[in-house]
Amino acid sequence: MRQLIAGNWKMNGTSASLAEIEAVCEMVAGDPPNCDVLICPPATLIAQAAWKAKGRIAIGGQNCRAEISGAFTGDISAEMLKDAGASAVIVGHSERRQYHGETDAIVGQKAKAAWRAGLTAIVCIGESEQQRLNGHALHTCGNQINESVPDGMTAAATVIAYEPIWAIGTGRTPTNGEIAEVHDHIRACLTKRFGSEGQKARILYGGSLKPSNAAEILRLSNVGGGLIGGASLKASDFGAILKASSRNP
Ligand code: 13P
């Protein structure tokens, strides 16, 4: 399975940061990695980023609203992201769940909106530190898969991102064994519900993924790539992670 290395810039970046996208594109064009490459900049930069990328890498959004259009001040639809040049959108990131009250049901609606617009939905799940300490990590992730991935999922239009909340931006990661355990469990949940589509869907790991740990994490069982925050902001770090992915089968 070809891995997907995706950068989530979160609320970082102005037009000056497009130089990082250009640098990643040049790296990819000069030494094509053996993985798919996606950068999700803030919405304000999507059109310019897509124009700069010229198809050398994919550009995505970080969120969308489920409706196509309407009186929803400040919101952006999946169709608008597509129109701006995005080919994917992250839905249900834990920061959206935490700061915007997004429930599994809302995340599911957003995933369907992404499909409707012809975007790949990157559906994020992951346990809190308390849930892990209580021994509930697998149960939490299984529930989130069941509740936030809609019926009719296809592997071509859907990517799952496992991001333990306590590993995001903290420099801490689960052990390799813990990552593989959760990814195997997610695979089992997807396969049970969606059959062969569930078997094929890529499952990304996210949470303090960086050049120094990328190679070991990206070679774990059922890890189909990475979703990278901090280390995606600099082309040199992101490029090192692309290379780590390429070295993996
Ligand atoms: P960090 O890589 O900064 O931990 O963020 C991970 C993340 O939330 C990506 O969506």
Short mmCIF file of N, CA, C and O in Angstrom, two decimals, residues 82-133:
data_model
loop_
_atom_site.label_atom_id
_atom_site.label_comp_id
_atom_site.label_asym_id
_atom_site.label_seq_id
_atom_site.Cartn_x
_atom_site.Cartn_y
_atom_site.Cartn_z
N LYS A 82 -13.02 22.36 -2.68
CA LYS A 82 -12.73 21.72 -3.97
C LYS A 82 -12.50 22.81 -5.04
O LYS A 82 -11.55 22.75 -5.82
N ASP A 83 -13.36 23.79 -5.01
CA ASP A 83 -13.27 24.89 -5.98
C ASP A 83 -11.95 25.65 -5.84
O ASP A 83 -11.39 26.14 -6.81
N ALA A 84 -11.44 25.73 -4.61
CA ALA A 84 -10.18 26.45 -4.36
C ALA A 84 -8.96 25.62 -4.76
O ALA A 84 -7.84 26.12 -4.77
N GLY A 85 -9.18 24.33 -5.05
CA GLY A 85 -8.05 23.50 -5.48
C GLY A 85 -7.69 22.38 -4.54
O GLY A 85 -6.68 21.70 -4.73
N ALA A 86 -8.51 22.18 -3.50
CA ALA A 86 -8.23 21.10 -2.55
C ALA A 86 -8.71 19.77 -3.13
O ALA A 86 -9.67 19.72 -3.90
N SER A 87 -8.03 18.69 -2.74
CA SER A 87 -8.49 17.35 -3.14
C SER A 87 -8.83 16.51 -1.91
O SER A 87 -9.26 15.37 -2.04
N ALA A 88 -8.61 17.06 -0.73
CA ALA A 88 -8.90 16.32 0.52
C ALA A 88 -9.27 17.32 1.60
O ALA A 88 -9.00 18.52 1.48
N VAL A 89 -9.88 16.80 2.65
CA VAL A 89 -10.16 17.65 3.81
C VAL A 89 -10.08 16.81 5.08
O VAL A 89 -10.54 15.66 5.11
N ILE A 90 -9.45 17.36 6.09
CA ILE A 90 -9.40 16.73 7.42
C ILE A 90 -10.74 16.99 8.10
O ILE A 90 -11.22 18.13 8.10
N VAL A 91 -11.35 15.97 8.66
CA VAL A 91 -12.57 16.18 9.45
C VAL A 91 -12.42 15.53 10.82
O VAL A 91 -11.78 14.49 10.97
N GLY A 92 -12.97 16.20 11.83
CA GLY A 92 -12.98 15.62 13.17
C GLY A 92 -11.64 15.61 13.87
O GLY A 92 -11.41 14.79 14.78
N HIS A 93 -10.75 16.53 13.49
CA HIS A 93 -9.49 16.64 14.25
C HIS A 93 -9.84 16.89 15.72
O HIS A 93 -10.82 17.57 16.03
N SER A 94 -9.03 16.37 16.63
CA SER A 94 -9.37 16.50 18.05
C SER A 94 -9.46 17.96 18.48
O SER A 94 -10.19 18.29 19.42
N GLU A 95 -8.72 18.84 17.79
CA GLU A 95 -8.81 20.26 18.15
C GLU A 95 -10.18 20.82 17.75
O GLU A 95 -10.71 21.72 18.42
N ARG A 96 -10.78 20.32 16.67
CA ARG A 96 -12.14 20.71 16.29
C ARG A 96 -13.15 20.09 17.27
O ARG A 96 -14.11 20.74 17.67
N ARG A 97 -12.90 18.84 17.63
CA ARG A 97 -13.82 18.19 18.57
C ARG A 97 -13.79 18.94 19.91
O ARG A 97 -14.82 19.17 20.53
N GLN A 98 -12.58 19.35 20.33
CA GLN A 98 -12.42 19.99 21.64
C GLN A 98 -12.89 21.45 21.65
O GLN A 98 -13.62 21.86 22.54
N TYR A 99 -12.45 22.23 20.67
CA TYR A 99 -12.73 23.67 20.72
C TYR A 99 -14.01 24.07 20.00
O TYR A 99 -14.46 25.20 20.12
N HIS A 100 -14.57 23.17 19.20
CA HIS A 100 -15.78 23.52 18.45
C HIS A 100 -16.92 22.54 18.71
O HIS A 100 -17.91 22.55 17.99
N GLY A 101 -16.74 21.70 19.72
CA GLY A 101 -17.82 20.81 20.13
C GLY A 101 -18.26 19.84 19.05
O GLY A 101 -19.43 19.45 19.00
N GLU A 102 -17.36 19.44 18.18
CA GLU A 102 -17.77 18.52 17.11
C GLU A 102 -17.94 17.10 17.66
O GLU A 102 -17.03 16.53 18.22
N THR A 103 -19.13 16.58 17.47
CA THR A 103 -19.43 15.22 17.91
C THR A 103 -19.12 14.24 16.78
O THR A 103 -18.93 14.64 15.63
N ASP A 104 -19.15 12.95 17.11
CA ASP A 104 -18.97 11.93 16.06
C ASP A 104 -20.00 12.11 14.95
O ASP A 104 -19.69 11.96 13.77
N ALA A 105 -21.23 12.44 15.34
CA ALA A 105 -22.29 12.58 14.33
C ALA A 105 -21.98 13.73 13.37
O ALA A 105 -22.14 13.60 12.15
N ILE A 106 -21.51 14.84 13.93
CA ILE A 106 -21.16 16.00 13.08
C ILE A 106 -19.99 15.63 12.17
O ILE A 106 -19.98 15.94 10.97
N VAL A 107 -19.02 14.93 12.72
CA VAL A 107 -17.85 14.52 11.93
C VAL A 107 -18.31 13.62 10.77
O VAL A 107 -17.84 13.76 9.63
N GLY A 108 -19.23 12.73 11.05
CA GLY A 108 -19.76 11.85 10.00
C GLY A 108 -20.43 12.66 8.89
O GLY A 108 -20.26 12.35 7.70
N GLN A 109 -21.18 13.68 9.27
CA GLN A 109 -21.83 14.54 8.25
C GLN A 109 -20.78 15.25 7.40
O GLN A 109 -20.93 15.42 6.19
N LYS A 110 -19.70 15.66 8.04
CA LYS A 110 -18.63 16.34 7.31
C LYS A 110 -17.93 15.39 6.35
O LYS A 110 -17.57 15.77 5.23
N ALA A 111 -17.75 14.15 6.79
CA ALA A 111 -17.12 13.16 5.90
C ALA A 111 -17.99 12.95 4.67
O ALA A 111 -17.50 12.89 3.54
N LYS A 112 -19.31 12.86 4.88
CA LYS A 112 -20.22 12.68 3.74
C LYS A 112 -20.16 13.90 2.81
O LYS A 112 -20.23 13.77 1.59
N ALA A 113 -20.04 15.08 3.41
CA ALA A 113 -19.94 16.31 2.59
C ALA A 113 -18.67 16.27 1.73
O ALA A 113 -18.69 16.65 0.56
N ALA A 114 -17.60 15.78 2.32
CA ALA A 114 -16.35 15.67 1.56
C ALA A 114 -16.55 14.75 0.36
O ALA A 114 -16.18 15.10 -0.77
N TRP A 115 -17.17 13.59 0.58
CA TRP A 115 -17.41 12.65 -0.53
C TRP A 115 -18.29 13.30 -1.59
O TRP A 115 -18.05 13.14 -2.78
N ARG A 116 -19.32 14.00 -1.13
CA ARG A 116 -20.27 14.63 -2.06
C ARG A 116 -19.53 15.60 -2.99
O ARG A 116 -19.83 15.71 -4.17
N ALA A 117 -18.53 16.28 -2.43
CA ALA A 117 -17.79 17.28 -3.21
C ALA A 117 -16.65 16.66 -4.02
O ALA A 117 -15.97 17.35 -4.77
N GLY A 118 -16.43 15.37 -3.83
CA GLY A 118 -15.33 14.72 -4.56
C GLY A 118 -13.99 14.87 -3.87
O GLY A 118 -12.94 14.79 -4.49
N LEU A 119 -14.03 15.10 -2.56
CA LEU A 119 -12.79 15.20 -1.78
C LEU A 119 -12.55 13.92 -1.00
O LEU A 119 -13.50 13.22 -0.63
N THR A 120 -11.29 13.62 -0.73
CA THR A 120 -10.96 12.55 0.21
C THR A 120 -11.19 13.06 1.63
O THR A 120 -10.70 14.14 1.99
N ALA A 121 -11.92 12.30 2.42
CA ALA A 121 -12.15 12.68 3.82
C ALA A 121 -11.09 12.02 4.69
O ALA A 121 -10.92 10.80 4.66
N ILE A 122 -10.37 12.83 5.44
CA ILE A 122 -9.39 12.30 6.40
C ILE A 122 -10.05 12.40 7.78
O ILE A 122 -10.13 13.48 8.36
N VAL A 123 -10.55 11.29 8.26
CA VAL A 123 -11.34 11.27 9.49
C VAL A 123 -10.41 10.98 10.67
O VAL A 123 -9.76 9.94 10.72
N CYS A 124 -10.37 11.94 11.62
CA CYS A 124 -9.45 11.80 12.75
C CYS A 124 -10.16 11.21 13.96
O CYS A 124 -11.29 11.59 14.29
N ILE A 125 -9.45 10.32 14.62
CA ILE A 125 -9.93 9.72 15.87
C ILE A 125 -8.74 9.64 16.83
O ILE A 125 -7.60 9.86 16.41
N GLY A 126 -9.01 9.29 18.07
CA GLY A 126 -7.89 9.12 19.01
C GLY A 126 -8.35 9.32 20.44
O GLY A 126 -9.27 10.10 20.70
N GLU A 127 -7.71 8.62 21.34
CA GLU A 127 -8.12 8.65 22.74
C GLU A 127 -7.43 9.76 23.51
O GLU A 127 -6.34 10.21 23.14
N SER A 128 -8.05 10.17 24.61
CA SER A 128 -7.42 11.13 25.53
C SER A 128 -6.44 10.37 26.43
O SER A 128 -6.44 9.13 26.47
N GLU A 129 -5.65 11.13 27.17
CA GLU A 129 -4.70 10.49 28.07
C GLU A 129 -5.44 9.66 29.14
O GLU A 129 -5.05 8.54 29.46
N GLN A 130 -6.53 10.22 29.65
CA GLN A 130 -7.29 9.52 30.69
C GLN A 130 -7.86 8.21 30.15
O GLN A 130 -7.82 7.18 30.83
N GLN A 131 -8.37 8.27 28.92
CA GLN A 131 -8.92 7.05 28.33
C GLN A 131 -7.83 5.98 28.16
O GLN A 131 -8.06 4.81 28.40
N ARG A 132 -6.63 6.41 27.79
CA ARG A 132 -5.55 5.42 27.67
C ARG A 132 -5.20 4.85 29.04
O ARG A 132 -5.06 3.65 29.21
N LEU A 133 -5.06 5.76 30.04
CA LEU A 133 -4.69 5.29 31.38
C LEU A 133 -5.73 4.33 31.95
O LEU A 133 -5.40 3.40 32.68
#
